[in-house]
PDB file of C-alpha atoms in Angstrom:
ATOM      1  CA  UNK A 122       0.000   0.000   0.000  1.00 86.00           C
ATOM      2  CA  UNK A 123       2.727   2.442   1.057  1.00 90.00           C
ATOM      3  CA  UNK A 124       3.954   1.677  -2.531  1.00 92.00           C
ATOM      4  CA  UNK A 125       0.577   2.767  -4.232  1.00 94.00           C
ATOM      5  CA  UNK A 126       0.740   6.019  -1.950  1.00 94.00           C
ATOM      6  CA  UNK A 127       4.184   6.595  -3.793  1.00 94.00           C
ATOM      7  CA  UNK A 128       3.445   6.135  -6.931  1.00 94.00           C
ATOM      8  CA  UNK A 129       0.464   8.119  -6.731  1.00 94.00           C
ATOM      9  CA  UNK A 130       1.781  11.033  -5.230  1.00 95.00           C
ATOM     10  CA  UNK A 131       4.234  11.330  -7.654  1.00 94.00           C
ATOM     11  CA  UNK A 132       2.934   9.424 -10.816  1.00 89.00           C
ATOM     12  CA  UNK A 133       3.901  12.851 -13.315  1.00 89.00           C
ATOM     13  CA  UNK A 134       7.420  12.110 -13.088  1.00 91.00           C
ATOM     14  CA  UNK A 135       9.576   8.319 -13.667  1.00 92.00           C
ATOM     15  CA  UNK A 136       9.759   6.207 -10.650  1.00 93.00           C
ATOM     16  CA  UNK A 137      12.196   3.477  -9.243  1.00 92.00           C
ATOM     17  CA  UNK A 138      10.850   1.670  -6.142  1.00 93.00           C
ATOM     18  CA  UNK A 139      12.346  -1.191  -4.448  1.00 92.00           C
ATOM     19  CA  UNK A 140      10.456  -3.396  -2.118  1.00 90.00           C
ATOM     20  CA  UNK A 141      11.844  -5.545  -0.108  1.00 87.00           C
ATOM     21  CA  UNK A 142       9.598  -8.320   1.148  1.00 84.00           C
ATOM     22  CA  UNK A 143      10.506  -9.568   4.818  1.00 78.00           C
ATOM     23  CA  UNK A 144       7.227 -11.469   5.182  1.00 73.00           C
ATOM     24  CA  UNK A 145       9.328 -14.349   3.383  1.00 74.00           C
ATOM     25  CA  UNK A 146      12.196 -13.786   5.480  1.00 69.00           C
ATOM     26  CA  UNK A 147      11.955 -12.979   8.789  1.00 60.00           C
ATOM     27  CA  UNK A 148       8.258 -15.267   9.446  1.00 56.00           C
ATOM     28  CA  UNK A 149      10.472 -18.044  10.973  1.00 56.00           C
ATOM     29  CA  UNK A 150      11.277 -16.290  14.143  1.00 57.00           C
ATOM     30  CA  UNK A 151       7.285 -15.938  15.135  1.00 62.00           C
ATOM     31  CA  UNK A 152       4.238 -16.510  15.221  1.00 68.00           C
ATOM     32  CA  UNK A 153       2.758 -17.047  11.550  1.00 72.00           C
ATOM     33  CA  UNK A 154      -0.524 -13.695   9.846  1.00 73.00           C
ATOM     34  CA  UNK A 155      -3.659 -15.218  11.259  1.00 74.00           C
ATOM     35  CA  UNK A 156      -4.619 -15.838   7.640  1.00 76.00           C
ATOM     36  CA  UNK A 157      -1.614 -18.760   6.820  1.00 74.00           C
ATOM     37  CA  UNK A 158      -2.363 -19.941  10.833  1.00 74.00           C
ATOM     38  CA  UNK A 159      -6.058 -20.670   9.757  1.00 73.00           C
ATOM     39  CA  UNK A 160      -4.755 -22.706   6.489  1.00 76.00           C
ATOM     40  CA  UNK A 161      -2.484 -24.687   8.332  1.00 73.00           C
ATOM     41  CA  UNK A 162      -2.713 -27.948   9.528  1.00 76.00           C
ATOM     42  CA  UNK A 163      -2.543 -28.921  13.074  1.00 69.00           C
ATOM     43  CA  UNK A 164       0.771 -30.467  12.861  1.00 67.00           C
ATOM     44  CA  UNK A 165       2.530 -27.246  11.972  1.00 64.00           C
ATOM     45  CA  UNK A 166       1.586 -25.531  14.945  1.00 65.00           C
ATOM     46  CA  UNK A 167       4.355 -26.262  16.721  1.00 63.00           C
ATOM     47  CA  UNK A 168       7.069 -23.155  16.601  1.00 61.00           C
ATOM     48  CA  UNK A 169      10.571 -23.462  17.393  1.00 63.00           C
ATOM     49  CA  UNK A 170      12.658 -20.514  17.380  1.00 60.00           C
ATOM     50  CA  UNK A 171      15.855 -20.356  16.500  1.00 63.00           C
ATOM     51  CA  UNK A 172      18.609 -17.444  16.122  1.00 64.00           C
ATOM     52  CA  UNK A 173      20.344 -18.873  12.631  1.00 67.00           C
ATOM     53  CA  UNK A 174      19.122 -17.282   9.376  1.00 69.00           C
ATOM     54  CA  UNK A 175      17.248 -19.018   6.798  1.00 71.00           C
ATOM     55  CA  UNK A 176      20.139 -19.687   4.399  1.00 74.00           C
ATOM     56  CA  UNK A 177      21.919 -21.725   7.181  1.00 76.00           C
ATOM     57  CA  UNK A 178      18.814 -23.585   8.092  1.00 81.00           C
ATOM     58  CA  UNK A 179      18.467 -27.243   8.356  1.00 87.00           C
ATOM     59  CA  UNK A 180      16.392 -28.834   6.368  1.00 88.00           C
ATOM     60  CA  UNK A 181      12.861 -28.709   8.167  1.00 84.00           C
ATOM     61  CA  UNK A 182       9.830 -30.095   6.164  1.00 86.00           C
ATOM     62  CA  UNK A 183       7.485 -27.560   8.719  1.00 81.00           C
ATOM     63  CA  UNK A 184       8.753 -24.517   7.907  1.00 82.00           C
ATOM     64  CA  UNK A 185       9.177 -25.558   3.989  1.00 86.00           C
ATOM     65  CA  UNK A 186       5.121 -25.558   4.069  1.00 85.00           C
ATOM     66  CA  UNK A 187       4.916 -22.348   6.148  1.00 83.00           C
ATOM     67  CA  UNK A 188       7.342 -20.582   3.786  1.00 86.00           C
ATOM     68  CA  UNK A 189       4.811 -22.093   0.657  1.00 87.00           C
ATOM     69  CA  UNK A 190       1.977 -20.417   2.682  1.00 86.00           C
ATOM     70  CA  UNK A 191       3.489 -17.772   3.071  1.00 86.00           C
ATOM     71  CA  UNK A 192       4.475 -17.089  -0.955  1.00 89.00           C
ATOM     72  CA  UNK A 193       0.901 -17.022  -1.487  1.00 89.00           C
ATOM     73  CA  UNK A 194      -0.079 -14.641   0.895  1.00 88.00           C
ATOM     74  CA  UNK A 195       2.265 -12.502  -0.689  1.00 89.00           C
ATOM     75  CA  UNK A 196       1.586 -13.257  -4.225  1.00 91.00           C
ATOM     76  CA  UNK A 197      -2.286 -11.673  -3.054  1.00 91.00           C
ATOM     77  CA  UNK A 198      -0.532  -8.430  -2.071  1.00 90.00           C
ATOM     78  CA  UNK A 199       1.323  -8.380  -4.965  1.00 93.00           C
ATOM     79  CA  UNK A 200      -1.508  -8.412  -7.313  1.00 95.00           C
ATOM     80  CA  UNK A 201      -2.885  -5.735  -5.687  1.00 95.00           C
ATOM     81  CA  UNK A 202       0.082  -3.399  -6.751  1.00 95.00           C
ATOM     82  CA  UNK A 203      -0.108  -5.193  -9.914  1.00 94.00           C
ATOM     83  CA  UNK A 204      -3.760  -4.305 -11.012  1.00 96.00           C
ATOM     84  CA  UNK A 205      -2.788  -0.884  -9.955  1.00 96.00           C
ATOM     85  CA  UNK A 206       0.037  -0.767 -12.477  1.00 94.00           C
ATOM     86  CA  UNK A 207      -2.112  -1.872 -15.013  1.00 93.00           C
ATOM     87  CA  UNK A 208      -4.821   0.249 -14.546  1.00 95.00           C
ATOM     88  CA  UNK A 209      -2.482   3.647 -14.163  1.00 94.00           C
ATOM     89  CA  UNK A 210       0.060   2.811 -16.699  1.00 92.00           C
ATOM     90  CA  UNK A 211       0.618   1.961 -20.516  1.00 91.00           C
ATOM     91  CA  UNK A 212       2.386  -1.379 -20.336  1.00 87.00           C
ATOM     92  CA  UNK A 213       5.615  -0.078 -21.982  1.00 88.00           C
ATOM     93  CA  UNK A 214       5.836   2.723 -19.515  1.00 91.00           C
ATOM     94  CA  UNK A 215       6.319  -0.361 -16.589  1.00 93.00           C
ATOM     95  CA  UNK A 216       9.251  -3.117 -15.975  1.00 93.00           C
ATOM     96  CA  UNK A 217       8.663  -5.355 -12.996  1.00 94.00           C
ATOM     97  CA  UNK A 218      11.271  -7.285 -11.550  1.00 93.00           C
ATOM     98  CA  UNK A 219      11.241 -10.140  -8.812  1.00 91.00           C
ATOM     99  CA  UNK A 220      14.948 -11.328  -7.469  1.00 90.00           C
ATOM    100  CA  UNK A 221      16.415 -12.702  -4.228  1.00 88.00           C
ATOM    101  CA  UNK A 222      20.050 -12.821  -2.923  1.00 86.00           C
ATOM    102  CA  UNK A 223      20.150 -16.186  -1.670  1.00 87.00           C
ATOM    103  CA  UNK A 224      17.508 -19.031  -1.486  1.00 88.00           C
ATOM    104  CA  UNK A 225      16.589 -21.066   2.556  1.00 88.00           C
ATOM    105  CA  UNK A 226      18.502 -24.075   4.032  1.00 88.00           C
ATOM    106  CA  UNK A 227      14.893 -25.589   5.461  1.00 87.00           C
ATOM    107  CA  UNK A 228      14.078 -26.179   1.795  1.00 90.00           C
ATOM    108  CA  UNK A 229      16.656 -29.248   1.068  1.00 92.00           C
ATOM    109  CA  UNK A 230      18.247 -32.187   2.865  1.00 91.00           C
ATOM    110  CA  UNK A 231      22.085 -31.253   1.877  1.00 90.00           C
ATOM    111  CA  UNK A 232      23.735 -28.847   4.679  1.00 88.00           C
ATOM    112  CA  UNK A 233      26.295 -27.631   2.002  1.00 88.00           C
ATOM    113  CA  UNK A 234      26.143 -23.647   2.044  1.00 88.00           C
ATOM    114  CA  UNK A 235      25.934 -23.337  -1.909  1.00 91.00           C
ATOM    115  CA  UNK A 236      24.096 -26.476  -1.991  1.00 89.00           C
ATOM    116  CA  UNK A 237      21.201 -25.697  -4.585  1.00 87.00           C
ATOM    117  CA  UNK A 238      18.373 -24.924  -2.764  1.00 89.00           C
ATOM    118  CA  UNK A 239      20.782 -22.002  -1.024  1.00 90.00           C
ATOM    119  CA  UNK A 240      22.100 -20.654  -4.099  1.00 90.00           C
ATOM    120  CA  UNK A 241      19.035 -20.760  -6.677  1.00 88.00           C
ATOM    121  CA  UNK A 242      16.862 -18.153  -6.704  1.00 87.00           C
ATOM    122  CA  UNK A 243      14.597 -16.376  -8.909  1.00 86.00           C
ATOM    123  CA  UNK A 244      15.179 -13.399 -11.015  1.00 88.00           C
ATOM    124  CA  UNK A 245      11.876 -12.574 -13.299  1.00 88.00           C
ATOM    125  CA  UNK A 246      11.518  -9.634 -15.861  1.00 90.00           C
ATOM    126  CA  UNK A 247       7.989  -8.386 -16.717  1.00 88.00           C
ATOM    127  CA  UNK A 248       7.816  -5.371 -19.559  1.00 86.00           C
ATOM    128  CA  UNK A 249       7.101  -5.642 -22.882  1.00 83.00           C
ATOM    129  CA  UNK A 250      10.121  -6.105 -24.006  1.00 75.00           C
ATOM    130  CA  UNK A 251      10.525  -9.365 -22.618  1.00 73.00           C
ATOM    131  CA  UNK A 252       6.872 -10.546 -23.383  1.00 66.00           C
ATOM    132  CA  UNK A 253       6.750 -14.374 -24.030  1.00 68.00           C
ATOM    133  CA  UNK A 254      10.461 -14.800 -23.256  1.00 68.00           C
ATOM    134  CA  UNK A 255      11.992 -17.108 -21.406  1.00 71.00           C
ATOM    135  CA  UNK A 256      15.287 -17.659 -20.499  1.00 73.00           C
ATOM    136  CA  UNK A 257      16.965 -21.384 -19.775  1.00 72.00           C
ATOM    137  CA  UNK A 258      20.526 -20.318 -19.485  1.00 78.00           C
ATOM    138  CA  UNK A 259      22.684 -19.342 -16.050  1.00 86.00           C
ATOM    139  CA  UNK A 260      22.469 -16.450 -14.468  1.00 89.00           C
ATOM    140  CA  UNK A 261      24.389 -14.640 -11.200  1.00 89.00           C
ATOM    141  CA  UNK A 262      23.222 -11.714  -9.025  1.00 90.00           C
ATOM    142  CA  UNK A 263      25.607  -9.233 -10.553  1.00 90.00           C
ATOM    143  CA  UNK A 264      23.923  -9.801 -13.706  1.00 92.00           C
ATOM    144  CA  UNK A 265      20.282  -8.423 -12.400  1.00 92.00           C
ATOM    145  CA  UNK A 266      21.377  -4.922 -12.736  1.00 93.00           C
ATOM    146  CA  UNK A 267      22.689  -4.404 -16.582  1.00 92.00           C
ATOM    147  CA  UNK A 268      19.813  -6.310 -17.143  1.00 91.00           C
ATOM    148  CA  UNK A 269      17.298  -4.168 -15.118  1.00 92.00           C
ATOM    149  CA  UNK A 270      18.763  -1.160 -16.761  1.00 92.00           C
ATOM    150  CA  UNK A 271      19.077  -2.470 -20.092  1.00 90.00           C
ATOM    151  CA  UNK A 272      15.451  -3.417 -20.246  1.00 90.00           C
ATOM    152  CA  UNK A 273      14.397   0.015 -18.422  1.00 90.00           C
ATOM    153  CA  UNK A 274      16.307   1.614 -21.816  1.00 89.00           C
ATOM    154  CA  UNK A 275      18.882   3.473 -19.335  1.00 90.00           C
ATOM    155  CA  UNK A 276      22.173   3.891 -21.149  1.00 89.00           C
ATOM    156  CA  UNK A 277      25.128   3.341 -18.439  1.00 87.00           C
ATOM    157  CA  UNK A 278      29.003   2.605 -18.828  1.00 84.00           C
ATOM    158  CA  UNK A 279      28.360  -1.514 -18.781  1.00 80.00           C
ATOM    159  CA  UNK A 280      31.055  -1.567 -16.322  1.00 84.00           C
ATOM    160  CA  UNK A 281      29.474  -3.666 -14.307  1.00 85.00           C
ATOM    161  CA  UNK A 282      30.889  -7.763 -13.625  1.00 85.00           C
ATOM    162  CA  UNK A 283      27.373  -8.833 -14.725  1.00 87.00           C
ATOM    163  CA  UNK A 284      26.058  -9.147 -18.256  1.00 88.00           C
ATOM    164  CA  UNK A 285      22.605  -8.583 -19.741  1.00 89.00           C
ATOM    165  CA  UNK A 286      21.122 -11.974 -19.855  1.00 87.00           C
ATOM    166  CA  UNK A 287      18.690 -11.087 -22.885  1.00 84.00           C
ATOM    167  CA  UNK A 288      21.500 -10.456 -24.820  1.00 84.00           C
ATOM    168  CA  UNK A 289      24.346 -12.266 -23.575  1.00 82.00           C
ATOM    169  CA  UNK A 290      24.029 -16.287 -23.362  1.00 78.00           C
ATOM    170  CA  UNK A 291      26.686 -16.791 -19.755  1.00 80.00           C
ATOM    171  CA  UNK A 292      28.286 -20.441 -19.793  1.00 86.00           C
ATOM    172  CA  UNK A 293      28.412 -20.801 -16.169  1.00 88.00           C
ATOM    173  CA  UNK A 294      27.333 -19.206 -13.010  1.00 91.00           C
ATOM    174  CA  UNK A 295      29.815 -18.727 -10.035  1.00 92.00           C
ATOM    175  CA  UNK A 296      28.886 -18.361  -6.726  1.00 93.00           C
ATOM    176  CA  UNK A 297      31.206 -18.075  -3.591  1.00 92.00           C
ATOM    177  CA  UNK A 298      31.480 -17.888   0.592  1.00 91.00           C
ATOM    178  CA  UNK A 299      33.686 -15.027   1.744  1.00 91.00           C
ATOM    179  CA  UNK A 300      33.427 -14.451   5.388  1.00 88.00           C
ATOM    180  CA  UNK A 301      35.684 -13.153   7.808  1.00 90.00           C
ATOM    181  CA  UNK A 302      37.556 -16.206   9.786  1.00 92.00           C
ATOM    182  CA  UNK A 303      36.050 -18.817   7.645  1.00 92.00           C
ATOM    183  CA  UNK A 304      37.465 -21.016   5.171  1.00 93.00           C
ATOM    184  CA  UNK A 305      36.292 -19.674   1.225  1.00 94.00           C
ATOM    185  CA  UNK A 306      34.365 -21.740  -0.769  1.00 95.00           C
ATOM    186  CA  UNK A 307      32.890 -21.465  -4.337  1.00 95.00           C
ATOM    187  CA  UNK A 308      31.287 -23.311  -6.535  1.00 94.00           C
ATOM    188  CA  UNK A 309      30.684 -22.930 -10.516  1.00 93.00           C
ATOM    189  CA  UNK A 310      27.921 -24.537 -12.641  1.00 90.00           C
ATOM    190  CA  UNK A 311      27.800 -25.247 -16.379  1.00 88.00           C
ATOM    191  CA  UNK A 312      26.350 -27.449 -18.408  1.00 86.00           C
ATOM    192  CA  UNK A 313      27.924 -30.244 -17.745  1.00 85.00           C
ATOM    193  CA  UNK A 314      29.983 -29.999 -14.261  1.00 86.00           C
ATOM    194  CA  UNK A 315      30.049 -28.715 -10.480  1.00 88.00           C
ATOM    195  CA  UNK A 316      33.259 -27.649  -9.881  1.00 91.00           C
ATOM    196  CA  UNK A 317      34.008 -27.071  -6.142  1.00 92.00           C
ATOM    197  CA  UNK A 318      36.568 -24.935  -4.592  1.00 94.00           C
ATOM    198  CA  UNK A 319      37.570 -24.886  -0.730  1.00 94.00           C
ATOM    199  CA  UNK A 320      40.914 -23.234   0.799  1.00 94.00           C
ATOM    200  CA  UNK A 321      42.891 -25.167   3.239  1.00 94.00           C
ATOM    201  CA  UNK A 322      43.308 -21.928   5.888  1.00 93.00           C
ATOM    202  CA  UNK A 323      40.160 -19.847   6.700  1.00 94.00           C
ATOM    203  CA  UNK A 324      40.492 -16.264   5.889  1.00 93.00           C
ATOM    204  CA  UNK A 325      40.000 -12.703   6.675  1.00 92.00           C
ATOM    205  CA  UNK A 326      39.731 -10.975   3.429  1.00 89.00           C
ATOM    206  CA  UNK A 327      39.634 -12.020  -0.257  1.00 87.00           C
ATOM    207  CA  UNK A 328      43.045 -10.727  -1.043  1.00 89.00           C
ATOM    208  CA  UNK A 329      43.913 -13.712   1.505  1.00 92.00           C
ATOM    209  CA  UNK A 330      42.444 -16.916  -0.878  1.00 92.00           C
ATOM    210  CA  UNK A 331      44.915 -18.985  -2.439  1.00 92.00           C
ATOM    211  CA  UNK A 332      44.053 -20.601  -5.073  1.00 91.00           C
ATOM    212  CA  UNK A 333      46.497 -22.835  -5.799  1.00 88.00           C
ATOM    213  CA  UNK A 334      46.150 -24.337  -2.397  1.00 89.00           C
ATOM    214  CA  UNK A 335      42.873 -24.914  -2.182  1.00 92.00           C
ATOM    215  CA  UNK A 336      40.373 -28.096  -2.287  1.00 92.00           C
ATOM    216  CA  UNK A 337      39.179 -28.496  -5.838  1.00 91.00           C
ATOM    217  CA  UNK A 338      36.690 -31.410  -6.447  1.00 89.00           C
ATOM    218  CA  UNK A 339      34.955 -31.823 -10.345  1.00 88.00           C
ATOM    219  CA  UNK A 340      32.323 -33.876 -11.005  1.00 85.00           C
ATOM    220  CA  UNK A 341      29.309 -34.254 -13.905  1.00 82.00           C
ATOM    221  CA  UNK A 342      25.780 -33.158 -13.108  1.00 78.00           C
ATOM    222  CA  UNK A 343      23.977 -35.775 -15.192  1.00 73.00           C
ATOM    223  CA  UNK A 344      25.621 -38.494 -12.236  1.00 66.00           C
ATOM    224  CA  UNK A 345      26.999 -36.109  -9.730  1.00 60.00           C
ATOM    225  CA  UNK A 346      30.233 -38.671 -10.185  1.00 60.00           C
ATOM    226  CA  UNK A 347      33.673 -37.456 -10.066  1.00 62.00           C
ATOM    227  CA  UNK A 348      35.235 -36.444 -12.924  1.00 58.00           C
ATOM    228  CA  UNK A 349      38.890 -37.787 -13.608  1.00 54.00           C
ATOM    229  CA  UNK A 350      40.603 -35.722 -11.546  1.00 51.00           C
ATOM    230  CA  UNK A 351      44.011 -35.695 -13.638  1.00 50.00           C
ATOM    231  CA  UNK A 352      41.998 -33.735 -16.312  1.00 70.00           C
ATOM    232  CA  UNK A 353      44.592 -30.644 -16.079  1.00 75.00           C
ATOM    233  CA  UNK A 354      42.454 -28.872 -18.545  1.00 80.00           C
ATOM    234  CA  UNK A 355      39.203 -28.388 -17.230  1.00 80.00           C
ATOM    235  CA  UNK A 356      40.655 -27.780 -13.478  1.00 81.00           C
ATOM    236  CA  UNK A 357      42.734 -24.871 -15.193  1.00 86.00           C
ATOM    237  CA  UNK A 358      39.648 -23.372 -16.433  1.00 88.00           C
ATOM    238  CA  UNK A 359      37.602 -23.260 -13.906  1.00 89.00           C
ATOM    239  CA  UNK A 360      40.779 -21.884 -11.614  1.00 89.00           C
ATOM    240  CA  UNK A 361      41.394 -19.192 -13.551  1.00 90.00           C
ATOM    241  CA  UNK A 362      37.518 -18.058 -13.814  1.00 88.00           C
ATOM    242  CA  UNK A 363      37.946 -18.139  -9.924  1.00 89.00           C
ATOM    243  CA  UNK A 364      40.951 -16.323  -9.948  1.00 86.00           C
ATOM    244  CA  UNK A 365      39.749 -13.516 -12.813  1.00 84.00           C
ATOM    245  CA  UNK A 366      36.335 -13.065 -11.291  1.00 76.00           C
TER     246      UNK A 366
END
């Protein structure tokens, strides 16, 4: 609603609002709206708090139906903004975007931090540019913003690490853990492989990794089996992409 207000106070000049919906984030910690309480069923009435966030969550098949619950709720709010969009603006005057930075640990059964279910997450484009269009390829979160701004027609320096993924197929998708005091750890998708990357020391900054001591483990996602590991070739490509990135 507070978004409507905006947009109608100042709806004779452009607009770029970003909402950022804690209803899907923060709901673990408490009590549930009365309206997902009333669709649930007995058995998930039992609450258990806990202090860790949702990306380092164990795999709990309770909150996993909570958290669907709660998508719908929020999907119902969300249409609300959307009818107003539609009824106060010419489709080519509005691009609507959906991301998220990292995905919830309750939702699968592996406890590996960029396990999939941690690491996936969606990034949607609605304009009419990208009517009917969907896109099958890999994707990071640095790409989201060339693309936003691409789409919105606003020329920049495309100095950014991300590409536009309408116009730029990516081969792979990277994603790493760099925490102070921790040991880093990435992991890189393609078509055909998981490579895996884990330093022997923890570390304090990036400048700190490594890379040619770390843990490196290959393996093909069609079997999740290992991949000979003497194959120099693809290990040196996916080393440097770590150590260029």
């Amino acid at each position: 609603i507070n978004t409507i207000d905006h947009l109608t106070a100042f709806k004779q000049r452009d607009n770029f609002v970003w909402l950022t919906l804690f209803d899907t984030h923060h709901f673990l910690n408490g009590l549930p709206n009365i309206s997902i309480q009333s669709e649930m069923d007995v058995s998930l009435h039992d609450y258990n708090y806990s202090s860790k966030k949702s990306v380092h969550a164990s795999y709990d098949p309770t909150r996993k139906k909570i958290y669907e619950l709660e998508l719908k709720r929020i999907d119902a709010y969300l249409k609300i903004l959307f009818d107003y969009l539609k009824d106060n603006y010419d489709d080519d005057d509005v691009l609507v975007s959906i991301c998220s930075d990292h995905g919830k640990g309750f939702l699968g059964e592996s406890e590996d931090m960029l396990s999939e279910h941690r690491i996936k997450v969606p990034m949607l484009f609605k304009s009419n540019s990208t009517k009917n269009v969907e896109f099958s390829g890999f994707s990071q979160g640095v790409d989201y913003l060339p693309t936003l701004l691409n789409l919105a027609g606003i020329k920049h320096n495309d100095s950014f690490d991300g590409r536009d993924i309408t116009k730029v197929s990516p081969k792979y998708s990277l994603s790493e853990l760099i925490f102070n005091n921790d040991y880093y750890r990435a992991v890189i998708f393609d078509e055909m492989h998981m490579f895996s990357c884990k330093s022997k020391n923890k570390i304090k900054t990036q400048n700190d990794i490594d890379y040619d001591d770390c843990i490196y483990k290959l393996q093909r996602i069609d079997s999740m089996s290992n991949v000979d590991q003497n194959d120099d070739i693809v290990i040196k490509k996916y080393k440097n992409i770590l150590k260029s990135h």
